[in-house]
Coordinates of C-alpha atoms and ligand atoms in Angstrom, one line a residue:
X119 CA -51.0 26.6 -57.5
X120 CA -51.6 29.7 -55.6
X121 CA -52.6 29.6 -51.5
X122 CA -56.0 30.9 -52.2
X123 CA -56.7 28.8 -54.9
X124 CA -55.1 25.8 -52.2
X125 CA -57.7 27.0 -50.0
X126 CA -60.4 26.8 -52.5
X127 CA -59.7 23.2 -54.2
X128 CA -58.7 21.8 -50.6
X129 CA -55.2 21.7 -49.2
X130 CA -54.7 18.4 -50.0
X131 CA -54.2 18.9 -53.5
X132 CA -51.6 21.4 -53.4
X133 CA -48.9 18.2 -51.7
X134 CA -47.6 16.3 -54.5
X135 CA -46.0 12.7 -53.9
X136 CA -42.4 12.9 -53.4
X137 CA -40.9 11.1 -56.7
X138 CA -42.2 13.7 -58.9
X139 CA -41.2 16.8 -60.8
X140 CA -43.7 19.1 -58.3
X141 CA -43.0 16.6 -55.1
X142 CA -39.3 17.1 -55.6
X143 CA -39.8 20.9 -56.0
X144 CA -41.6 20.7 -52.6
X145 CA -39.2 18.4 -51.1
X146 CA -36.5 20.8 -51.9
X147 CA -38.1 23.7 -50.1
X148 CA -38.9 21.5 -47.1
X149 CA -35.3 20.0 -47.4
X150 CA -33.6 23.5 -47.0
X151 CA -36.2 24.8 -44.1
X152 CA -35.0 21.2 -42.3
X153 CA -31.3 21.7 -42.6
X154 CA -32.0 25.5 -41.8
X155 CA -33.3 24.7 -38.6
X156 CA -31.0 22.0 -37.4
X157 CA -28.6 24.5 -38.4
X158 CA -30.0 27.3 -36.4
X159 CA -30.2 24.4 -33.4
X160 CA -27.1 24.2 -32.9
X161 CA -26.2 27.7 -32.5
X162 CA -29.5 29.0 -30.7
X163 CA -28.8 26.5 -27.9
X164 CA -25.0 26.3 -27.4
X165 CA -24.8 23.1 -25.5
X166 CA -26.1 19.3 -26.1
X167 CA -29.9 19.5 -25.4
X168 CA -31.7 22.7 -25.2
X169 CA -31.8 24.2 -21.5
X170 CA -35.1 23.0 -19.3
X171 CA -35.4 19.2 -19.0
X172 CA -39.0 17.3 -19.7
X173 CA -41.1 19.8 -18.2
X174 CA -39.7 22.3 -21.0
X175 CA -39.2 19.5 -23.6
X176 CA -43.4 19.0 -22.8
X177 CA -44.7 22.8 -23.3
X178 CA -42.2 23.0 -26.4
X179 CA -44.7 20.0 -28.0
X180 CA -47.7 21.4 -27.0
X181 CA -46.6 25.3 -28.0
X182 CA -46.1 24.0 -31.8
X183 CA -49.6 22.1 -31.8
X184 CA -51.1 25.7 -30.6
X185 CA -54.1 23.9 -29.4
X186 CA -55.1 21.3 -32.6
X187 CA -54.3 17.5 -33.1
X188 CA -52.0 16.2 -36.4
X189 CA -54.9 15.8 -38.5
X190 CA -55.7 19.4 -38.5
X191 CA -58.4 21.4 -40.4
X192 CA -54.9 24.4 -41.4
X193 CA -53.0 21.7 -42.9
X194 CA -49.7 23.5 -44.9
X195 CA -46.1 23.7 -45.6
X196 CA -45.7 26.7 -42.7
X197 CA -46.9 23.8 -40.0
X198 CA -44.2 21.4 -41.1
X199 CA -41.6 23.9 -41.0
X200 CA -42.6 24.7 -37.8
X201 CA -42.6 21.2 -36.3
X202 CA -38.9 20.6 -38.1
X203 CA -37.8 23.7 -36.0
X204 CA -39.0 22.7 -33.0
X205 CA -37.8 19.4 -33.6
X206 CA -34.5 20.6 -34.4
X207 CA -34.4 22.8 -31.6
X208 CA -35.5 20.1 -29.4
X209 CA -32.9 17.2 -30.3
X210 CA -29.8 15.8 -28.2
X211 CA -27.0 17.5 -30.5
X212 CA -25.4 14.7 -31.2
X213 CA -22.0 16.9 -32.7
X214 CA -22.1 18.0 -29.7
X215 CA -18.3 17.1 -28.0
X216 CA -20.1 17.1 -24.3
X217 CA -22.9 15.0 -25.9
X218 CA -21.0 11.8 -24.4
X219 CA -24.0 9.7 -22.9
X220 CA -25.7 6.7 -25.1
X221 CA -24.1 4.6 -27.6
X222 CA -25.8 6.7 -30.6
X223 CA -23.1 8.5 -33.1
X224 CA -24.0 11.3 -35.4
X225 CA -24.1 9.9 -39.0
X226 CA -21.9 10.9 -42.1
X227 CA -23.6 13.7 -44.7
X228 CA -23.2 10.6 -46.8
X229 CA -25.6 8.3 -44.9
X230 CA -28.0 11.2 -43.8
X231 CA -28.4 11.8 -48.3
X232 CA -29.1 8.1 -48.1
X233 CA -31.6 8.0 -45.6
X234 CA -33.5 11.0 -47.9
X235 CA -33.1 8.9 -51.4
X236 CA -34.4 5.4 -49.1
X237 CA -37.6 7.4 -48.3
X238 CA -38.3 9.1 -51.6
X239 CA -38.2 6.1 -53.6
X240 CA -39.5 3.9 -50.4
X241 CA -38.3 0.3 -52.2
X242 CA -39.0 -2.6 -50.1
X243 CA -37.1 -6.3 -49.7
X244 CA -40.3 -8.6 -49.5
X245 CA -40.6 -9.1 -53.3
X246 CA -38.6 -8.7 -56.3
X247 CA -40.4 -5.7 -58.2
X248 CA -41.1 -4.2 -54.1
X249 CA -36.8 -3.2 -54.9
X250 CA -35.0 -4.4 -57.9
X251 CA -31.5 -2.7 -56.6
X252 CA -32.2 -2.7 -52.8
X253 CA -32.1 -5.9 -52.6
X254 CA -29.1 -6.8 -54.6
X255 CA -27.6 -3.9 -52.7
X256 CA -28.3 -5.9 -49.4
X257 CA -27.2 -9.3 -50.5
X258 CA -23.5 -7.7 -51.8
X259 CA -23.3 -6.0 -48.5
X260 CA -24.2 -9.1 -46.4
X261 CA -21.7 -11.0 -48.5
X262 CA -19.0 -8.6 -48.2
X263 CA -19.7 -8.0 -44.3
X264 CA -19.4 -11.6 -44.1
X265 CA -16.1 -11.3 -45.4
X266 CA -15.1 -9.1 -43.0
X267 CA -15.6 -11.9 -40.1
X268 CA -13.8 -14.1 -41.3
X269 CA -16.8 -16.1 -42.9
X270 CA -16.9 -17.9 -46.2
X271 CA -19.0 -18.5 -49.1
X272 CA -21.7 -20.3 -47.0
X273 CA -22.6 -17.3 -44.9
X274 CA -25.7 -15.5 -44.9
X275 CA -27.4 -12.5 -43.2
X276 CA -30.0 -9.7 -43.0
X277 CA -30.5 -6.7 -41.9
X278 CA -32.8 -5.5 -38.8
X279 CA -34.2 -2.9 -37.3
X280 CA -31.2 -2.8 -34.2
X281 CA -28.9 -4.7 -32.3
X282 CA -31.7 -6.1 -29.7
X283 CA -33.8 -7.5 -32.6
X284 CA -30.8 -8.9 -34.4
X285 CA -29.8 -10.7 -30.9
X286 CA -33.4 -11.8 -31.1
X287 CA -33.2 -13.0 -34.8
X288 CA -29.4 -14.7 -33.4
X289 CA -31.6 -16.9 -30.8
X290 CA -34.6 -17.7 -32.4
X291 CA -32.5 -19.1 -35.2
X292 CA -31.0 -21.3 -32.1
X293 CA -33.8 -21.8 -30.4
X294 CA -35.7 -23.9 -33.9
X295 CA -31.8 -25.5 -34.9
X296 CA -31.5 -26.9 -31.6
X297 CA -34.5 -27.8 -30.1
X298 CA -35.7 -29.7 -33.3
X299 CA -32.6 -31.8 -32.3
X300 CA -33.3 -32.2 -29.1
X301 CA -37.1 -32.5 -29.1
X302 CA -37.5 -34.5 -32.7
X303 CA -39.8 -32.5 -34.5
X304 CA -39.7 -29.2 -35.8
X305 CA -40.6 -26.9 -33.1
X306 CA -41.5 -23.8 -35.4
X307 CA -44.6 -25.7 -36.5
X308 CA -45.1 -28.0 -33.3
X309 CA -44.2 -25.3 -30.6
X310 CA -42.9 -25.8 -27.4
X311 CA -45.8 -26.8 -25.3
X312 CA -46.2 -30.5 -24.1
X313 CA -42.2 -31.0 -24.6
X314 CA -40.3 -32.2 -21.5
X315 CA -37.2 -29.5 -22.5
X316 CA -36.5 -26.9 -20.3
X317 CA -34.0 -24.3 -22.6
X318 CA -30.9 -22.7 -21.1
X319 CA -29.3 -19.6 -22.6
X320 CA -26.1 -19.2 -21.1
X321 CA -24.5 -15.6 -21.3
X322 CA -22.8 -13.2 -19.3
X323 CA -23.7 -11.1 -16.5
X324 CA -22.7 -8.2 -18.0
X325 CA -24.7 -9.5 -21.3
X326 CA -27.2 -6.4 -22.5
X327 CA -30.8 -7.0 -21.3
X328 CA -31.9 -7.6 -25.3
X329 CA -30.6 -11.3 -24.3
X330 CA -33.0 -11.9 -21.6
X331 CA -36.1 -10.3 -23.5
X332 CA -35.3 -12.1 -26.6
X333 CA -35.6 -15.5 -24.1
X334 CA -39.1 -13.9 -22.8
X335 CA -40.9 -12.8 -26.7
X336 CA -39.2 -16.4 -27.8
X337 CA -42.0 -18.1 -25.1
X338 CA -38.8 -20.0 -23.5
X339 CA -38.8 -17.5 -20.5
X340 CA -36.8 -15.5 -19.0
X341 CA -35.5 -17.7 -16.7
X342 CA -34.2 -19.5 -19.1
X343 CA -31.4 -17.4 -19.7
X344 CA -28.5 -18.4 -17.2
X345 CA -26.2 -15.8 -16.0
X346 CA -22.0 -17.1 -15.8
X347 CA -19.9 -15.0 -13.7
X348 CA -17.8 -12.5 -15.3
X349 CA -14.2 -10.8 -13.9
X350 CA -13.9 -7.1 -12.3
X351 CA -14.1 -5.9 -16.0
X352 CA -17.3 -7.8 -17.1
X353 CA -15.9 -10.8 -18.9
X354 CA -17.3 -13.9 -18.6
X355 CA -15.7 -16.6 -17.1
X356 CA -15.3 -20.0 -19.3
X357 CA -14.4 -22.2 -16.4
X358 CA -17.6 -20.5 -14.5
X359 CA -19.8 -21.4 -18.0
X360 CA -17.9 -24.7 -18.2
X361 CA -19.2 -25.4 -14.1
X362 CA -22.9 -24.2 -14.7
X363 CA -22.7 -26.4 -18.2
X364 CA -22.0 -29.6 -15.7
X365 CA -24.9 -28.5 -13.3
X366 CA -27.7 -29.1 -15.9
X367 CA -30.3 -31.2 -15.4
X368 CA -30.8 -34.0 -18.2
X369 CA -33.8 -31.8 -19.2
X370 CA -31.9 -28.0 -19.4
X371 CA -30.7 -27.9 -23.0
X372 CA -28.5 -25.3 -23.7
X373 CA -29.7 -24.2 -26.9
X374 CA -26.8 -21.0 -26.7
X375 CA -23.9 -19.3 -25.4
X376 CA -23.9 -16.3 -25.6
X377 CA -20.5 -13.9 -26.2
X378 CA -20.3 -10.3 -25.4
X379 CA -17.8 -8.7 -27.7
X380 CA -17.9 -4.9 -26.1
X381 CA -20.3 -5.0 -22.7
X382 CA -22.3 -2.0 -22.8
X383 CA -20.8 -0.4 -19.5
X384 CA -16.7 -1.3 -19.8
X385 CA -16.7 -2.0 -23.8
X386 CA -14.9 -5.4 -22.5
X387 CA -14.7 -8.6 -24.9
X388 CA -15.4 -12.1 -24.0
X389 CA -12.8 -14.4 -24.7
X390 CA -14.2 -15.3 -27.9
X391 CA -11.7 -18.2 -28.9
X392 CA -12.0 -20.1 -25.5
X393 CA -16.1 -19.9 -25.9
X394 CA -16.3 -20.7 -29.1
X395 CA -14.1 -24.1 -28.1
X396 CA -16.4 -24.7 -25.4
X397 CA -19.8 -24.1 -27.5
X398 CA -18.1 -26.6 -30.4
X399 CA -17.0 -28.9 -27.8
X400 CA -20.4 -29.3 -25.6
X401 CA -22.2 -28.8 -29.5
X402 CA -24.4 -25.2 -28.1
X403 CA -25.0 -22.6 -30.9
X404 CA -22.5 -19.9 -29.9
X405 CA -23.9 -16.5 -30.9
X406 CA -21.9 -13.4 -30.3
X407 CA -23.0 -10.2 -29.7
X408 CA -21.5 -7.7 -31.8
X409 CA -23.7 -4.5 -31.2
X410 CA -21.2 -2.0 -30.2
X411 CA -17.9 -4.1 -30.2
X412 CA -17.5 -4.0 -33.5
X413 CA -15.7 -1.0 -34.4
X414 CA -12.6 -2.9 -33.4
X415 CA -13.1 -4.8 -36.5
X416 CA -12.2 -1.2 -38.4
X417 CA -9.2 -0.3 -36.3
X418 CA -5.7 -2.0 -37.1
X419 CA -4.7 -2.0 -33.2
X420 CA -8.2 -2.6 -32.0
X421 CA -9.1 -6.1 -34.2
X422 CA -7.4 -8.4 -32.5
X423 CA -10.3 -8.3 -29.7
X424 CA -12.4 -9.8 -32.2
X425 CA -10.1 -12.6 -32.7
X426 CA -12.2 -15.5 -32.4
X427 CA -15.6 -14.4 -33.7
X428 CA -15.1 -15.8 -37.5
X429 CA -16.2 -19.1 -35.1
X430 CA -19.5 -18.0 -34.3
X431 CA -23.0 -19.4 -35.5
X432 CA -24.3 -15.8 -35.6
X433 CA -23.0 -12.6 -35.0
X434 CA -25.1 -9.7 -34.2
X435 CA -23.5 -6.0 -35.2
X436 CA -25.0 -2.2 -34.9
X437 CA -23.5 0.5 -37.7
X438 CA -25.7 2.9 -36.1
X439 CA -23.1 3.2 -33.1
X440 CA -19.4 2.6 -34.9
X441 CA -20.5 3.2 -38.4
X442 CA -22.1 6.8 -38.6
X443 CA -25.4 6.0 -40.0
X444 CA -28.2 6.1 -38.7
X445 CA -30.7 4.2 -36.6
X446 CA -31.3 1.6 -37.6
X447 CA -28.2 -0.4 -39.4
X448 CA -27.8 -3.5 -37.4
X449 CA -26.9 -7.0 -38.8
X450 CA -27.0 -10.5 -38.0
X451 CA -24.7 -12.8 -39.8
X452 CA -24.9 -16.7 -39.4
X453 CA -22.2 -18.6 -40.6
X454 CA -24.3 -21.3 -42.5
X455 CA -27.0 -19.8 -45.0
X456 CA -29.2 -23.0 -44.0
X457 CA -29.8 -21.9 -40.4
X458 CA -31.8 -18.9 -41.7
X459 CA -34.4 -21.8 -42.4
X460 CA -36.9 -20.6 -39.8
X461 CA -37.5 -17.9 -41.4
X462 CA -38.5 -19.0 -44.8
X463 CA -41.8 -17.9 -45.8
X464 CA -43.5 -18.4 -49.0
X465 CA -47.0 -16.5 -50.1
X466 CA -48.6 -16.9 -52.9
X467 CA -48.9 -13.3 -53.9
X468 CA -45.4 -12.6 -53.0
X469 CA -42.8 -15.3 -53.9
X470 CA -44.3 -18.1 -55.9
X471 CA -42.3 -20.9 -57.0
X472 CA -42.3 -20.2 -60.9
X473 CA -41.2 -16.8 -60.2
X474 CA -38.7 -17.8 -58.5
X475 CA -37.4 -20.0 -60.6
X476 CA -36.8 -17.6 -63.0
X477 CA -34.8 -15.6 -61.0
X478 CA -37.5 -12.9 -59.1
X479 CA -36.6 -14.3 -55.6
X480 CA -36.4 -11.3 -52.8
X481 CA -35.9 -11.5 -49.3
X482 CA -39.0 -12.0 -47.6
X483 CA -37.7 -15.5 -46.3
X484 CA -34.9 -13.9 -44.2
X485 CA -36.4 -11.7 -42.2
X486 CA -39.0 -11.7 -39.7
X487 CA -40.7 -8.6 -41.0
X488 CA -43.0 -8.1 -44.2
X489 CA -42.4 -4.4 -45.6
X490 CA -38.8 -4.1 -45.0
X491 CA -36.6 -0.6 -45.7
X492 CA -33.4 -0.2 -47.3
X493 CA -31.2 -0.1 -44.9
X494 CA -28.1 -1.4 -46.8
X495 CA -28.5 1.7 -48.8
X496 CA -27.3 4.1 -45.9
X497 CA -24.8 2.1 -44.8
X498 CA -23.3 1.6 -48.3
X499 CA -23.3 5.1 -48.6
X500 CA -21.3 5.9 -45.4
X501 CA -19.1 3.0 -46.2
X502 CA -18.0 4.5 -50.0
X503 CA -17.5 7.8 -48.1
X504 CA -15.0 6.9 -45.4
X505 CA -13.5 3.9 -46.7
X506 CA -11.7 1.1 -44.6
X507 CA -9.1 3.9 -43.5
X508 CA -11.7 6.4 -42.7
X509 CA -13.6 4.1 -40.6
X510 CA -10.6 2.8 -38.9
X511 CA -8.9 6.2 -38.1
X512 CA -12.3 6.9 -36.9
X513 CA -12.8 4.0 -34.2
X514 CA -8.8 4.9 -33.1
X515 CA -10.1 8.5 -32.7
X516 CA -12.8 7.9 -30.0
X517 CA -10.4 4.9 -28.9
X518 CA -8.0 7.7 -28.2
X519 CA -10.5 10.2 -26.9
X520 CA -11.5 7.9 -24.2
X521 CA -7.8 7.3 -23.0
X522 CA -7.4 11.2 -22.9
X523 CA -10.3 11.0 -20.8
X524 CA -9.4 8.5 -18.2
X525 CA -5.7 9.3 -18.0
X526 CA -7.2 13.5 -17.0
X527 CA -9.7 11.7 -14.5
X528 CA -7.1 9.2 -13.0
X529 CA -4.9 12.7 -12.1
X530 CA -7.8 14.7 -11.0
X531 CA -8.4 14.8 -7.2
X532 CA -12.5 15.3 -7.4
X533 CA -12.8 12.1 -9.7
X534 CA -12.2 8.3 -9.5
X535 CA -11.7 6.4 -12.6
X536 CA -13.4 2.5 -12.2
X537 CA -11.0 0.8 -15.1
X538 CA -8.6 1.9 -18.6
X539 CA -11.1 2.1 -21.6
X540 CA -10.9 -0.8 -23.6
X541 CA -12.6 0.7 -26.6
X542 CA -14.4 4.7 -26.6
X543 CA -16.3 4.2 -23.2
X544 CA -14.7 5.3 -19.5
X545 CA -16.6 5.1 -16.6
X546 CA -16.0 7.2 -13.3
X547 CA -17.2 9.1 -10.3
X548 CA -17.5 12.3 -8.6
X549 CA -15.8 11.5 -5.0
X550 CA -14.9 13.8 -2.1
X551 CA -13.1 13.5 1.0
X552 CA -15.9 15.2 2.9
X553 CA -18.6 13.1 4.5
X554 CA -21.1 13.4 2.0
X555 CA -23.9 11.5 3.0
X556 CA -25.1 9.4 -0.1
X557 CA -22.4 9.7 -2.5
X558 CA -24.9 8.0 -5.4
X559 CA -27.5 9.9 -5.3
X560 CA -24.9 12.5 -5.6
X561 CA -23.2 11.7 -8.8
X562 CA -27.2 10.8 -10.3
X563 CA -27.5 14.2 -9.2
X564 CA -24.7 15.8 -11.2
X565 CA -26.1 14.1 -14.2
X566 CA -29.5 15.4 -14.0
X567 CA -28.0 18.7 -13.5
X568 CA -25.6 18.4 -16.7
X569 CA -29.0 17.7 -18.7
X570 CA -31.1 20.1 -17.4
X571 CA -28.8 23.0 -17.6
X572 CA -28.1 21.7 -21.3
X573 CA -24.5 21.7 -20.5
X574 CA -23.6 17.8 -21.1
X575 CA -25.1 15.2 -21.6
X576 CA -23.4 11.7 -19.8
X577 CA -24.8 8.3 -19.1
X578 CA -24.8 6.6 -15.4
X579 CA -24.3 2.8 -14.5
X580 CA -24.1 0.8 -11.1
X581 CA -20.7 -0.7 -10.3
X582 CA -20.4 -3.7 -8.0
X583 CA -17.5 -2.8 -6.0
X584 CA -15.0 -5.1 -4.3
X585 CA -16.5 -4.7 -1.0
X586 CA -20.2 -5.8 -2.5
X587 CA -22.2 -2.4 -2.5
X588 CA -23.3 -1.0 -5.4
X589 CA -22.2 2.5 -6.6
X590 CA -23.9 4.6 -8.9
X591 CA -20.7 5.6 -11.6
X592 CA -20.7 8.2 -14.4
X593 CA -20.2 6.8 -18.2
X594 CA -18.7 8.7 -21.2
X595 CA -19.5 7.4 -24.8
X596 CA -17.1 8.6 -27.4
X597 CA -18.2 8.6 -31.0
X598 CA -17.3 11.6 -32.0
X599 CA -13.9 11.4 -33.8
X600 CA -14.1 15.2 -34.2
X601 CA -13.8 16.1 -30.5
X602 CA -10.5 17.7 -29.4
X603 CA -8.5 17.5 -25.9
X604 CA -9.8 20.7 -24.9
X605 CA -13.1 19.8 -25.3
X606 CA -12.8 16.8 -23.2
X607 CA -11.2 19.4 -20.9
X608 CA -13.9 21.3 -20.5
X609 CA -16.5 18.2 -20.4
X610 CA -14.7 17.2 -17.3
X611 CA -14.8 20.9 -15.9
X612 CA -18.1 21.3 -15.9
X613 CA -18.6 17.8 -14.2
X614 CA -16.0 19.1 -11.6
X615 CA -18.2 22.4 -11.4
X616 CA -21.6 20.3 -11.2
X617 CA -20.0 18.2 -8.4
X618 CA -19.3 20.9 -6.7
X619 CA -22.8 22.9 -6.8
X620 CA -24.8 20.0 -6.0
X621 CA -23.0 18.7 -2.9
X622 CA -23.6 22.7 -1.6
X623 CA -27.3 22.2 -2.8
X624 CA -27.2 18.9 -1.2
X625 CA -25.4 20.5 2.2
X626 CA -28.2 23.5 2.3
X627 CA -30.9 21.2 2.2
X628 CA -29.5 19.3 4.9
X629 CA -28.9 22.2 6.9
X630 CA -33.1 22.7 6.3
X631 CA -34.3 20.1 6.8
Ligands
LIG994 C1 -26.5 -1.3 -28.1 C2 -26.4 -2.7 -27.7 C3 -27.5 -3.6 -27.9 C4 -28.8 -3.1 -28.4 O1 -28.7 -2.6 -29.7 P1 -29.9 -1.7 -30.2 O2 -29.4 -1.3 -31.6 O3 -29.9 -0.5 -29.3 O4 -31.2 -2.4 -30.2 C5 -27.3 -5.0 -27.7 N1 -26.1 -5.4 -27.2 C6 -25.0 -4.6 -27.0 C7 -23.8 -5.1 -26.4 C8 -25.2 -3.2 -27.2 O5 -24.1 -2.4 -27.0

């Protein structure tokens, strides 16, 4: 079809769906113009994000809609190309060595393929015909992952759309086990309200905030979530969980403790073994939070931080951060296939019994959503690629790079290093012996500068120190097993450098004001 005969017979009908003989022709084209321009990205701007910050991020969006909305009267080919350059053009380069700030990895060509064969065919895990392979794909992966914590034949899983929501899956699972023991009825049909139970969540201080939400969307509040002590490197306490356990009122249940197993600032572990004694022994649902931590299950010299966690009642993991896929591969894994329960669903038009008693049974009753993406697929993919040793050699790379990192920044006189990486993260500061007069709003400073310029891109965090005050700190991420010494080298020059010009910025508008 020609473009004026397009034109003519309405641009619609020149798209073709995907799965067919003209879609794929079309997909091809559009394929190469996307990998073009992230290709051209990456050169055009040189460093990790494109040089301007939001206000330039804003006109770059409104330049590429010249003036129209999405549902535009010029619809065509030559507007989507545009959008995946700008787009491309646009992105956090996440190949990028000084692209250290957020726990976000590039993913493997592999798992990128993956994610393009997931949406052409656009299966689905609610019913049996919705995904024939998908979802025997997902249950082999589940059952192997399972495996790989130390589970047994009665676990069970599922995948969700990211760590928060698998922490969320992780407690409501708690919240309808153990309440329905405590309050007598079951209090996924019932509800909450009228009950004389006030529900405790006990996790640590340096637990991610998905913890606390999860206690707010799950209607117990988030008060309800009770904060134990943790140790200069963010580990929780037991004896300080064990103290708080002994405070309760006859009415605070403790429907979960809650493990870290690498905290989002330090990367520290929990002492899984000891909590997971103490949740068996007080008879709490111990749930351990997985997102980032576990890499270390990949790396021979890393895996015994994870010694322990085969004793959890559910264990929430992200792939999407060690794993090289893409958003979103999280999974939660309980130990006992039965305490998926509150999620079963059966709908008529979905599941019925005499279909599933012949076998077309999908999982619809293991999730909390409806329409559900392949996600195994990707991860599968990225999996068959690298291979136990690839993943491993991997996780040891960034494991590596981080102690490269902190060892240059212990030495270097402009820079204080908080604590030794315990798995790819090192946090730090800028530091001078001049009186500087608020040395955190200097080192936010340096950060924003970084990103603007488009020279790195580095997270920030608030560090307790021992004399009480809070100090903003600097945060690498390193997820990149590609990146060399020199490149770290040169990540921690231009932080140097930025130090430097800010503080004279800082100094002149002193001297101004
Ligand atoms: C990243 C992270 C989360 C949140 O996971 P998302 O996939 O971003 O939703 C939760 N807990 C920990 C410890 C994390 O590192």
């Amino acid at each position: 079809m020609n473009r004026a005969n397009a034109v003519d017979a309405g641009a619609h009908q020149t798209v073709a769906l995907a799965g067919t003989a003209d879609g794929l022709e079309q997909l091809r084209t559009l394929v190469d113009a996307a990998l073009d321009a992230v290709a051209a990205s990456s050169i055009k701007h040189g460093g990790p994000v494109t040089v301007g910050g939001p206000s330039a991020a804003i006109a770059a969006v409104r330049d590429m809609m010249h003036g129209e909305g999405f549902l535009t009267d010029a619809p065509g080919p030559d507007r989507v190309t545009e959008l995946f350059e700008t787009y491309a053009a646009w992105s956090a380069d996440l190949t990028h060595p000084s692209a250290v700030s957020r726990m976000q990895c590039a993913p493997t060509p592999a798992a990128a393929a993956a994610e393009l064969l997931a949406a052409v065919l656009n299966q689905s895990l609610h019913s049996w015909e919705s995904g024939p392979f998908a979802l025997e794909l997902e249950r082999r992966l589940i059952s192997e992952m399972a495996g790989w914590v130390g589970y047994g034949e009665t676990a069970s899983g599922t995948l969700t759309p990211g760590g928060s929501i698998s922490n969320l899956v992780g407690l409501l699972l708690s919240r309808d086990h153990m309440l329905t023991d405590a309050v007598g009825s079951d209090i996924s049909q019932s509800g909450l309200a009228g009950s004389a139970v006030r529900p405790r969540i006990l996790c640590s201080a340096a637990a991610h905030f998905s913890i606390a939400r999860a206690a707010g969307f799950l209607g117990l509040g988030r008060d309800a979530v009770v904060k134990v002590p943790t140790d200069e490197m963010g580990r929780m306490i037991p004896e300080e969980a064990c103290r708080l356990l002994d405070g309760f009122t006859a009415d605070e249940v403790p429907i979960a403790l809650v493990a870290t197993a690498g905290t989002t600032d330090h990367g520290s572990f929990d002492p899984l073994p000891e909590l997971a004694a103490l949740a068996a022994e007080r008879r709490i649902w111990f749930h351990v939070d997985a997102a980032y931590g576990i890499g270390a299950l990949f790396s021979n010299s890393l895996a015994p931080l994870l010694d322990g966690l085969s004793e959890a009642d559910s264990i929430a993991f992200d792939l999407h951060k060690f794993g090289w896929t893409p958003a979103s591969s999280s999974i939660l894994l309980v130990r006992d296939e039965a305490r998926l329960s509150p999620l079963a669903q059966q709908a008529v038009y979905l599941n019925p019994p005499d279909d599933e008693a012949e076998g077309y049974t999908a999982l619809l009753g293991t999730s909390m959503q409806t329409t559900r993406r392949s996600d195994a697929l990707k991860i599968a993919a990225s999996l068959l690629s690298l291979g136990r040793k690839g993943m491993g050699d991997w996780v040891d790379a960034c494991h590596s790079q981080a102690r490269y990192a902190a060892a240059r920044i212990d030495r270097h006189p402009d820079l204080e290093l908080l604590a030794e990486p315990v798995l790819s993260t090192v946090i730090f500061r800028c530091r001078t012996s001049e009186a500087i007069e608020d040395e955190s709003a200097w080192n936010a400073a340096v950060r924003r500068r970084l990103m603007t310029e488009g020279r790195a891109l580095l997270a920030r965090t608030k560090v307790r120190r021992q004399d009480g005050e809070t100090w903003v700190h600097l945060k690498l991420v390193f997820l990149n097993p590609a990146t060399t010494k020199e490149e770290i080298d040169a990540l921690l020059d231009d932080v140097v450098t930025a130090a430097a010009e800010v503080k004279e910025a800082m100094r002149t508008q002193v001297r101004h004001s």
